[in-house]
Coordinates of C-alpha atoms in Angstrom, one line a residue:
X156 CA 31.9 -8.0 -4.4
X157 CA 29.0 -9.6 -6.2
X158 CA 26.1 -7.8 -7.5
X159 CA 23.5 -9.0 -4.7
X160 CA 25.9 -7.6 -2.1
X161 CA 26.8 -4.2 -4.0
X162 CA 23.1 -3.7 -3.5
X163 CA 22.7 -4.8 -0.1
X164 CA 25.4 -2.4 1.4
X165 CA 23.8 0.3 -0.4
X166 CA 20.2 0.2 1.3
X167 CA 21.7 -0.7 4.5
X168 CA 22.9 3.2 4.2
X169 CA 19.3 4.1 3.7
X170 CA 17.8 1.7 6.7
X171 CA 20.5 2.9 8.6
X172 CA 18.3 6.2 9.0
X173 CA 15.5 6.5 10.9
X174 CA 12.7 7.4 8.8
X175 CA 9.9 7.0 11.4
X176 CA 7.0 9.4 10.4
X177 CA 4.9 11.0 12.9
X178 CA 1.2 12.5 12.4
X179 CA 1.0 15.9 11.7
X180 CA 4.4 16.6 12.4
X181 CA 7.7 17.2 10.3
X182 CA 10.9 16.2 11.7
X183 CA 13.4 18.2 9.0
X184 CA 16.8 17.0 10.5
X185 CA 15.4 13.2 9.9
X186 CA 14.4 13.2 6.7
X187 CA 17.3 15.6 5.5
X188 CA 19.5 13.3 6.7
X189 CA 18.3 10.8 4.6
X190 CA 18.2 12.9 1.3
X191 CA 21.9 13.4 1.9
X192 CA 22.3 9.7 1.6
X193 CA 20.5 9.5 -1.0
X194 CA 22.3 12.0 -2.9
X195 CA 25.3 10.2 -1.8
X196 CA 24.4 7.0 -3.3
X197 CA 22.7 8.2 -6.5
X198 CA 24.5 11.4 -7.6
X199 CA 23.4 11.2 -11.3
X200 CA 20.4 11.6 -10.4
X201 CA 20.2 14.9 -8.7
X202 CA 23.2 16.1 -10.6
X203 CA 20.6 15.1 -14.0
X204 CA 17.3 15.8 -12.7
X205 CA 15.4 18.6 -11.9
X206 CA 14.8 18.1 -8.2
X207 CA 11.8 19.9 -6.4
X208 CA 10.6 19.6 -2.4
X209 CA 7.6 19.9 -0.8
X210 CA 8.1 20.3 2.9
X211 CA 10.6 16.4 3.0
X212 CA 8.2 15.1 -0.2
X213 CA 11.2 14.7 -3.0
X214 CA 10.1 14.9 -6.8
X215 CA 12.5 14.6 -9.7
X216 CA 12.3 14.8 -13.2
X217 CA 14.3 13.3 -15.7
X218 CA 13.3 15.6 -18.9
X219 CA 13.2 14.4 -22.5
X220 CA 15.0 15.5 -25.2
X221 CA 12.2 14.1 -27.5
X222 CA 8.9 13.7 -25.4
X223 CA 7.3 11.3 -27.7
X224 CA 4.5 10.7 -25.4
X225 CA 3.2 11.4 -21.8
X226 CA 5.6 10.7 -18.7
X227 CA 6.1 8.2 -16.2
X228 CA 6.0 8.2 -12.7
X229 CA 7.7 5.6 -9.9
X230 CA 6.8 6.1 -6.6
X231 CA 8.7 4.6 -3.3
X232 CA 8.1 6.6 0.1
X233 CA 10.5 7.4 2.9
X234 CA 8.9 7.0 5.7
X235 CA 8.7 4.4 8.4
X236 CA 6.3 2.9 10.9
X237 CA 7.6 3.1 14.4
X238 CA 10.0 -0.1 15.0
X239 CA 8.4 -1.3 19.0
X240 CA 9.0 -4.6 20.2
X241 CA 11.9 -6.8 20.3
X242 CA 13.9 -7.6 17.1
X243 CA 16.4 -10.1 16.4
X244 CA 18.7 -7.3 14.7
X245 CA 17.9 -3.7 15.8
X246 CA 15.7 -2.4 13.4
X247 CA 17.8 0.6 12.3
X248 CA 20.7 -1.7 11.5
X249 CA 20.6 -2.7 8.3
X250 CA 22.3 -6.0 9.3
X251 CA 23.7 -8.0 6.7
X252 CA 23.3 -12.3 7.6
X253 CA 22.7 -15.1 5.2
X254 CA 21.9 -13.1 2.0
X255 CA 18.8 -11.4 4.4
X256 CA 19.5 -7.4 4.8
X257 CA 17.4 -6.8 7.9
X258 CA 15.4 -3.4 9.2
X259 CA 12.6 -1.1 9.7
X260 CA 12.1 0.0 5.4
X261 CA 13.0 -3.5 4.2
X262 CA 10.1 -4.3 2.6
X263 CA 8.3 -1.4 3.1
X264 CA 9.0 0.4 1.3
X265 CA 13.0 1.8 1.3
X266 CA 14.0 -1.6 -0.7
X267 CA 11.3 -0.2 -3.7
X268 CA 12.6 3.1 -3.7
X269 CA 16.5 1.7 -4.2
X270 CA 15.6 -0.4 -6.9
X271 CA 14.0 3.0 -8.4
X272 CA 16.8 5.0 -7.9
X273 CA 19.2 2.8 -8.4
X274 CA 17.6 1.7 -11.9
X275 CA 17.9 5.5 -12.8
X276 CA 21.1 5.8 -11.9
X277 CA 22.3 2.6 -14.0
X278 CA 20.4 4.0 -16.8
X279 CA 22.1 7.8 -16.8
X280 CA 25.6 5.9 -16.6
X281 CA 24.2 4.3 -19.5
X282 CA 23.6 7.7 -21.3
X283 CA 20.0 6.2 -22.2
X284 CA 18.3 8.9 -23.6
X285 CA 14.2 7.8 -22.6
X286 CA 11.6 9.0 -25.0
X287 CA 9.6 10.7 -22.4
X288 CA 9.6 12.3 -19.4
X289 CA 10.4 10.6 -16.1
X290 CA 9.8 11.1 -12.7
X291 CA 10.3 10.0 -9.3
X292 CA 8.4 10.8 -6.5
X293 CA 8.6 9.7 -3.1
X294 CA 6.7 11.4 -0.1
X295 CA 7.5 11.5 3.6
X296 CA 4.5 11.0 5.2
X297 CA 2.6 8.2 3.2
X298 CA 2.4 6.0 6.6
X299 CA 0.5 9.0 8.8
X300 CA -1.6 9.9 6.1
X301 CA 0.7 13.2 5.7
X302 CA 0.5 15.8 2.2
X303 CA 3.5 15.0 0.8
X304 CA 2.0 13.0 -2.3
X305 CA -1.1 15.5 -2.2
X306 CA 1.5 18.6 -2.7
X307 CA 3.3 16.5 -5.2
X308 CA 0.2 15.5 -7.8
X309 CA -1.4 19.0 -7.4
X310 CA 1.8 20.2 -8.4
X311 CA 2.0 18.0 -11.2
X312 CA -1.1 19.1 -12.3
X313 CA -0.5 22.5 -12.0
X314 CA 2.1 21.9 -14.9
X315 CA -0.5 20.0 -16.8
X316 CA 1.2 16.7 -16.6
X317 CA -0.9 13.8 -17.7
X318 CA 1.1 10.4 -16.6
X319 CA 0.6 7.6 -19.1
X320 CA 0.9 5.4 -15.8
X321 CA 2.7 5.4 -12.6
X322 CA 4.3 2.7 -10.3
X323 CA 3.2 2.3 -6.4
X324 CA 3.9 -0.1 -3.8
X325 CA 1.4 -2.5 -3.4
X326 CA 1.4 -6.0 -4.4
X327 CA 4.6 -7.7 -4.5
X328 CA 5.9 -11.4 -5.4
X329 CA 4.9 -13.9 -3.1
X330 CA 4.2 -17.9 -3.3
X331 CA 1.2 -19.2 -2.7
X332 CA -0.8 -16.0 -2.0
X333 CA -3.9 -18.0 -1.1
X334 CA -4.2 -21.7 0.4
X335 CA -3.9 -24.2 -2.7
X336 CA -2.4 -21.4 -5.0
X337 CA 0.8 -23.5 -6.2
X338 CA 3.3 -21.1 -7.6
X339 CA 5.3 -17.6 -7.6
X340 CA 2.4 -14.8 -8.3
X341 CA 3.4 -11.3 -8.9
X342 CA 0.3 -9.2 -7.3
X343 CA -0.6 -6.6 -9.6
X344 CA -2.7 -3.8 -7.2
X345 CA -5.9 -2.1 -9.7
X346 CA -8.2 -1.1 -6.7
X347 CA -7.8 0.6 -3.4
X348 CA -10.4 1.1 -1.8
X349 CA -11.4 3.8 0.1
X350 CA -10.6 5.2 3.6
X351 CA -12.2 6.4 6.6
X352 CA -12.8 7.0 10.2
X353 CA -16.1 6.9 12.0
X354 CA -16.6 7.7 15.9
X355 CA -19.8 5.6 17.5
X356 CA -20.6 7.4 20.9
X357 CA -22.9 6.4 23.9
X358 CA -24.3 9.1 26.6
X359 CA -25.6 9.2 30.1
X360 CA -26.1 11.2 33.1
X361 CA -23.1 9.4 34.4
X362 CA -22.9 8.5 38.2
X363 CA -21.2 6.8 40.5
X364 CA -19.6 3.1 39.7
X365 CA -20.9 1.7 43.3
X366 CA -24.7 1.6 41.6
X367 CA -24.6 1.8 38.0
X368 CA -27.5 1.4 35.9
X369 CA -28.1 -1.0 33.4
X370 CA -27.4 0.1 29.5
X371 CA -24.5 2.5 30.5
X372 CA -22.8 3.9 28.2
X373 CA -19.9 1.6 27.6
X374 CA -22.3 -1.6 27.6
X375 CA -24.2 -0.3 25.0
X376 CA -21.4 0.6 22.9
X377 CA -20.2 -3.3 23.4
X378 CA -23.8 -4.6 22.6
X379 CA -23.5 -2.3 19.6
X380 CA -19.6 -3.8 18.2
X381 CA -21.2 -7.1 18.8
X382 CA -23.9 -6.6 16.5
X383 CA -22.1 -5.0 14.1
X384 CA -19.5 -8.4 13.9
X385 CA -22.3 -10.8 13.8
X386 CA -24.8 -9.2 11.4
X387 CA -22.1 -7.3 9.1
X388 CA -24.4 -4.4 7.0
X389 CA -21.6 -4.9 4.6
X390 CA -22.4 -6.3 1.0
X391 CA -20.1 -8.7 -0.5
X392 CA -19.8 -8.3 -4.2
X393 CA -17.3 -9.6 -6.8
X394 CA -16.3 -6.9 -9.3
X395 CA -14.1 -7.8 -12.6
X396 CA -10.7 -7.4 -11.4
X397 CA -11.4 -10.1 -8.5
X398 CA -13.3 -12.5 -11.0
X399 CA -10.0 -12.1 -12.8
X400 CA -7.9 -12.7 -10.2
X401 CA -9.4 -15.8 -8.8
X402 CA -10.0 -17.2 -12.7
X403 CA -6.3 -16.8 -12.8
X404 CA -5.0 -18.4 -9.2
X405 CA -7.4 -21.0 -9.8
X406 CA -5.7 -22.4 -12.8
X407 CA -3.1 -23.1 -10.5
X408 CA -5.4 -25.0 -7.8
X409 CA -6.9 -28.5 -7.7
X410 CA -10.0 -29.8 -6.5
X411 CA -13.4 -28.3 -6.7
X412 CA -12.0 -24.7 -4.9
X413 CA -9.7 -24.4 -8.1
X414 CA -12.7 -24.8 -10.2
X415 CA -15.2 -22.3 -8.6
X416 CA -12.0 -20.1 -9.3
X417 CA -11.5 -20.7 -12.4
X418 CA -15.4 -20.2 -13.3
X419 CA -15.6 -17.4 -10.8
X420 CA -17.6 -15.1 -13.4
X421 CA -20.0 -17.5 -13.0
X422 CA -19.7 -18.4 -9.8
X423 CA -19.9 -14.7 -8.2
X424 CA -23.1 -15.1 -6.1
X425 CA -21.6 -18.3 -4.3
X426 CA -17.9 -16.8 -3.8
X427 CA -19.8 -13.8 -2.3
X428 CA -21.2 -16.0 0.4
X429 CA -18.4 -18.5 0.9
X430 CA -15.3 -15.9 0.7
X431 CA -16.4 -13.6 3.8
X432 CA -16.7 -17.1 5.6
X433 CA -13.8 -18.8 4.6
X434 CA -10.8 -16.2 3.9
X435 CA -10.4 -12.9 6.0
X436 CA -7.7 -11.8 3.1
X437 CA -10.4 -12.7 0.4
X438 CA -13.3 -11.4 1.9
X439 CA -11.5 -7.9 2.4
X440 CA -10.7 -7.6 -1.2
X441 CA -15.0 -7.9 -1.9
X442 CA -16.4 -6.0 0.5
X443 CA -16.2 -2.9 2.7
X444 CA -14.4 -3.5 6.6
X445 CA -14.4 -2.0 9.8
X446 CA -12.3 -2.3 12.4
X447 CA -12.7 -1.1 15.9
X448 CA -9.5 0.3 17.2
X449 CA -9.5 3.1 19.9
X450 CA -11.8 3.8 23.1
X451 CA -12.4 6.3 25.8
X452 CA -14.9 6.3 28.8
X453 CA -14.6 7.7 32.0
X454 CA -11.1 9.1 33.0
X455 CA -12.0 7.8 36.8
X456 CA -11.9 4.4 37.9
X457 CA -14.9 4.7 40.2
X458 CA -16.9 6.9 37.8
X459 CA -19.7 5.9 35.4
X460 CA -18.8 8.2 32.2
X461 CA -21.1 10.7 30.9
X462 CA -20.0 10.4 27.4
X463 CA -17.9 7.4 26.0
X464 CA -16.9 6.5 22.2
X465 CA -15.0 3.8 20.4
X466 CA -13.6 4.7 16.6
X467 CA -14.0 2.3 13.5
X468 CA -11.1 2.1 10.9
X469 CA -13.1 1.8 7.2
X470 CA -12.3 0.0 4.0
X471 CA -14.8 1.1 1.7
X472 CA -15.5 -1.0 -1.4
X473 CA -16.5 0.4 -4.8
X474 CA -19.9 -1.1 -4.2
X475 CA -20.6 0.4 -0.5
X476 CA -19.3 3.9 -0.2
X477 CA -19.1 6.7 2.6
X478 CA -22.8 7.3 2.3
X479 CA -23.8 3.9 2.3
X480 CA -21.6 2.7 5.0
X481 CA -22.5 5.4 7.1
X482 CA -26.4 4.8 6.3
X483 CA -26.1 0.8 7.4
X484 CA -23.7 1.4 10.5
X485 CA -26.6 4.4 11.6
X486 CA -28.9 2.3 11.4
X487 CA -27.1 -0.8 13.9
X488 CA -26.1 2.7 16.1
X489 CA -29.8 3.8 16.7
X490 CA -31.1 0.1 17.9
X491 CA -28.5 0.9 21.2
X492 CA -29.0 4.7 21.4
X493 CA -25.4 5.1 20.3
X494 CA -24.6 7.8 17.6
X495 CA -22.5 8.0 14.8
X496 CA -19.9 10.9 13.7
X497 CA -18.2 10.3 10.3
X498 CA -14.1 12.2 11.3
X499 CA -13.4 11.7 7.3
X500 CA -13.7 9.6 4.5
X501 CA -13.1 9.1 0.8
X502 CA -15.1 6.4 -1.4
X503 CA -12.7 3.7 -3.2
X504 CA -10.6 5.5 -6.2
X505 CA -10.8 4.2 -10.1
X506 CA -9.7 0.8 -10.9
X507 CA -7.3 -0.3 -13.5
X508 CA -7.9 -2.0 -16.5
X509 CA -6.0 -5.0 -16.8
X510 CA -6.6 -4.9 -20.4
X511 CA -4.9 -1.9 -20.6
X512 CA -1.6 -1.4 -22.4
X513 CA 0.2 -0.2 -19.2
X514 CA -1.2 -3.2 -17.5
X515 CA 0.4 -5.3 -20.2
X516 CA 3.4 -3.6 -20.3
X517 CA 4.2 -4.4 -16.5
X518 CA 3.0 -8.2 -17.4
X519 CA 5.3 -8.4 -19.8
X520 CA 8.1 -7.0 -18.1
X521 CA 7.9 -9.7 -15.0
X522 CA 7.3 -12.3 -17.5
X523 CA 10.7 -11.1 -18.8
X524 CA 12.5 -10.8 -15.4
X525 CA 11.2 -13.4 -13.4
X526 CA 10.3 -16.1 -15.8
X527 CA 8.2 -18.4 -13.4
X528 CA 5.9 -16.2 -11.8
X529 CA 2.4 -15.8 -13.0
X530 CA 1.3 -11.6 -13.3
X531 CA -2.1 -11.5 -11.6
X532 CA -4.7 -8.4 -11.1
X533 CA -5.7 -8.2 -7.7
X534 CA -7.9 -5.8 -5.5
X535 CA -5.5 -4.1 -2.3
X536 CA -7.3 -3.7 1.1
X537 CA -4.2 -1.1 1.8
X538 CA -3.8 2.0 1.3
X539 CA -1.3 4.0 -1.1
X540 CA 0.3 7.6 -2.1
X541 CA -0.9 6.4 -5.7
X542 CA -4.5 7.4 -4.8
X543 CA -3.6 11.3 -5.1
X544 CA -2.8 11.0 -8.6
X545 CA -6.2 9.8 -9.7
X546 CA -6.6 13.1 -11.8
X547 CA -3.4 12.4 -13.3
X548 CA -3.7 8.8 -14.6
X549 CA -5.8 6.3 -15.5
X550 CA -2.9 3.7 -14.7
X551 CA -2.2 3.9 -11.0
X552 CA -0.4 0.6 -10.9
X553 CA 0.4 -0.8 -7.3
X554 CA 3.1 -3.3 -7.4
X555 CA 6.6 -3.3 -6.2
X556 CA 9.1 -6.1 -8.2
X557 CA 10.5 -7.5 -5.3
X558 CA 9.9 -11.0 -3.9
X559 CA 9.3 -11.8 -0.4
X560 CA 8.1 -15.1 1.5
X561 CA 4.7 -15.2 3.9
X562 CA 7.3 -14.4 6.9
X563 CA 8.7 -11.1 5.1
X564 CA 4.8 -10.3 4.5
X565 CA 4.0 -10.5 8.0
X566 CA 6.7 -8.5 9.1
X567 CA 5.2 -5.3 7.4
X568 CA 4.5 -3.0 10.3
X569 CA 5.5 -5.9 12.7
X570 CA 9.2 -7.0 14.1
X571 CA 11.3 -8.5 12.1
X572 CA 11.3 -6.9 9.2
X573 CA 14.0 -8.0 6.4
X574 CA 14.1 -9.1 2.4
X575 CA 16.5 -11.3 0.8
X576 CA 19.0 -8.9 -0.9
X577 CA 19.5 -11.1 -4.1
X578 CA 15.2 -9.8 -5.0
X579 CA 16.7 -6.4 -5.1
X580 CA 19.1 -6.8 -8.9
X581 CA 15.9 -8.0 -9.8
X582 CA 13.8 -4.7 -8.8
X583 CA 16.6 -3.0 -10.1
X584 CA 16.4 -4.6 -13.6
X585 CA 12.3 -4.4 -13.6
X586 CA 12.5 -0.7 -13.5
X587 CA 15.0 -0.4 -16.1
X588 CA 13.0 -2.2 -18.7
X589 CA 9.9 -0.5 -17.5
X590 CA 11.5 3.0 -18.1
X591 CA 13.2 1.4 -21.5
X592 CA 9.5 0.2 -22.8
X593 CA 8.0 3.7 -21.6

């Protein structure tokens, strides 16, 4: 058996469970099941490390005998979206067909947190002795928005741990991650941004549907969404790490595009007007987004409704935060006598320095393990567990070592889901230099 199919078998046991996580609720017997696999798979590493649980969140520690500097932390969750629609392999199969391991996990994010484990592992057989502390943390909840990676860094800090970085899922290795960019780029995540929900609502006396009135509720909620898309109150601004990024994709493009790009610094005004109108990815990564995703008026078919609401999913940039955002959208709301509620929301969490030495480190460590591809800085528009452990770590890196093609990409909570299993010796070996370099 070669080394690319040792691999694959492996995380076929873990996509074999179903890992789908839902809001506010714990199913024990799921994810238990799937920490027996994984202690079936990687023994070493709960025989070796200290292994703590916070209600299906798994954190373990892999003490130092010398503790020459502050720990490291990789991070891989569980969990699952739900797997609806109709696959070409079921998605809790694990199916094994021309060197593509197919399933719900694939990509995200079971395939990162083999290559973790599986890393540590190689390295206990190894009797490598690391100079500081490691851990591994993986949560259960990340896609509902759950506590597990809340629990986990406030225990951490509980103990006083200070992480000299940590490793998230977030950018990956992809060709050609915008039009024109010729080449293999490894996507190195330095900012989320921040997260929230707002509810817009609209109110009437309500009535009957055989004479409605005009501006009812639910037609002055739509005149309000419309405004909202064509006069966005959302500022576009390039910040370093996007100057960066586009300086460094751009020496990789031709024609006057790949110029702008590779003078972006001082080009910033004009990418802030073209981007937003050009590239929905871009644009994302530069400014704060909403988008409108559930509704409620009347429960009856016939009847006008008294009170009806549409919520807004938020993206907040660094430059617009939950004040801000909720200043300009108040505004739009009061010009169609509709009102706004905030449900929650966080402002964007610190950036990364790619000048840092942890930043470096992980450069140099693709450089080393995938030759070709080009290490670039880039701003997420996703969300990760990495934002809990702010107080922890000025390094919250967001990048998973594994390759995938624009297909693969899409298929993140869509159908279809799958990764080539010859990327995952690759993960494997990233992580092992990582910890070795730590």
């Amino acid at each position: 058996m070669n080394g690319d199919m040792f691999h694959a078998i492996r995380l076929k046991k873990m996509i074999m469970v179903d890992t789908v996580s839902i809001k506010d609720y714990y199913d024990k017997d799921k994810f238990e099941a799937f920490h027996m696999v994984l202690r079936e798979l990687f023994p070493l590493c709960f025989e070796k490390m200290e292994v703590k649980e916070f209600s299906g969140a798994l954190l373990l520690r892999w003490k130092s005998e010398s503790a020459k500097g502050d720990p490291v932390l990789l991070m891989s969750h569980q969990d699952v979206v739900e797997a609806s629609g109709c696959w070409q392999h079921p998605p809790f199969s694990g199916d094994i067909e021309n060197g593509v391991i197919w399933g719900r996990g694939t990509v995200d994010t079971k395939g990162s947190l083999y290559c973790i484990f599986q890393a540590v592992e190689e390295l206990l057989e190894e009797d490598f002795r690391p100079p500081v502390d490691i851990y591994i943390a993986s949560s259960c909840n990340e896609e509902t928005s759950g506590p597990g990676a809340a629990d986990t860094a406030a225990y951490l800090k509980s103990q006083g741990v200070r992480l000299q970085f940590l490793l998230d899922e977030g950018g990956m290795i992809k060709a050609e991650p915008l039009k024109g960019a010729l080449g293999r780029f490894a996507m190195i995540g330095c900012v989320e941004k921040g997260t929230g929900n707002f509810k817009f609502i609209a109110r009437s006396a309500g009535g009957h549907a055989s004479t409605p009135g005009r501006n009812t509720p639910l037609v002055r909620l739509a005149a309000f969404i419309l405004d909202v898309e064509k006069h966005s109150p959302f500022k576009a601004e390039m910040n370093s790490t996007s100057c960066e990024m586009l300086r460094r994709l751009g020496k990789h493009m031709s024609g006057p595009l790949g110029f702008v790009f590779r003078h972006s610094k001082g080009f910033s005004p004009l990418l802030e007007f073209l981007l937003p109108r050009v590239n929905r990815l871009a644009s994302a990564m530069i400014t704060t987004t909403i988008a409108f995703t559930t509704a409620k008026g009347s429960d009856g078919l016939n009847v006008l409704p008294q009170e009806a609401y549409v919520t807004g999913n938020i993206r907040f940039s660094h430059q617009q935060g939950v004040e801000a955002t909720f200043s300009a959208l108040k505004k739009i709301a009061a010009r169609h006598d509709v009102e706004v509620e905030m449900i929650e929301g966080h402002d964007a969490y610190p950036v990364v320095d790619y000048n840092s030495r942890a930043f470096h480190m992980v450069e140099d460590v693709i450089k080393e393990v995938f030759p070709s591809v080009i290490p670039v800085p880039y701003c997420m528009t996703g969300g990760t567990d990495a934002r809990h452990y702010s107080e922890l770590t000025e390094n919250a890196i967001r990048f998973a070592p594994l390759e995938i093609n624009e297909q693969q990409y899409k298929s993140i909570h869509g159908i279809d889901e799958n990764i080539n299993i010859d990327t995952l010796s690759k993960g494997v070996e990233f992580y092992k230099r990582i910890l070795s370099k730590a």
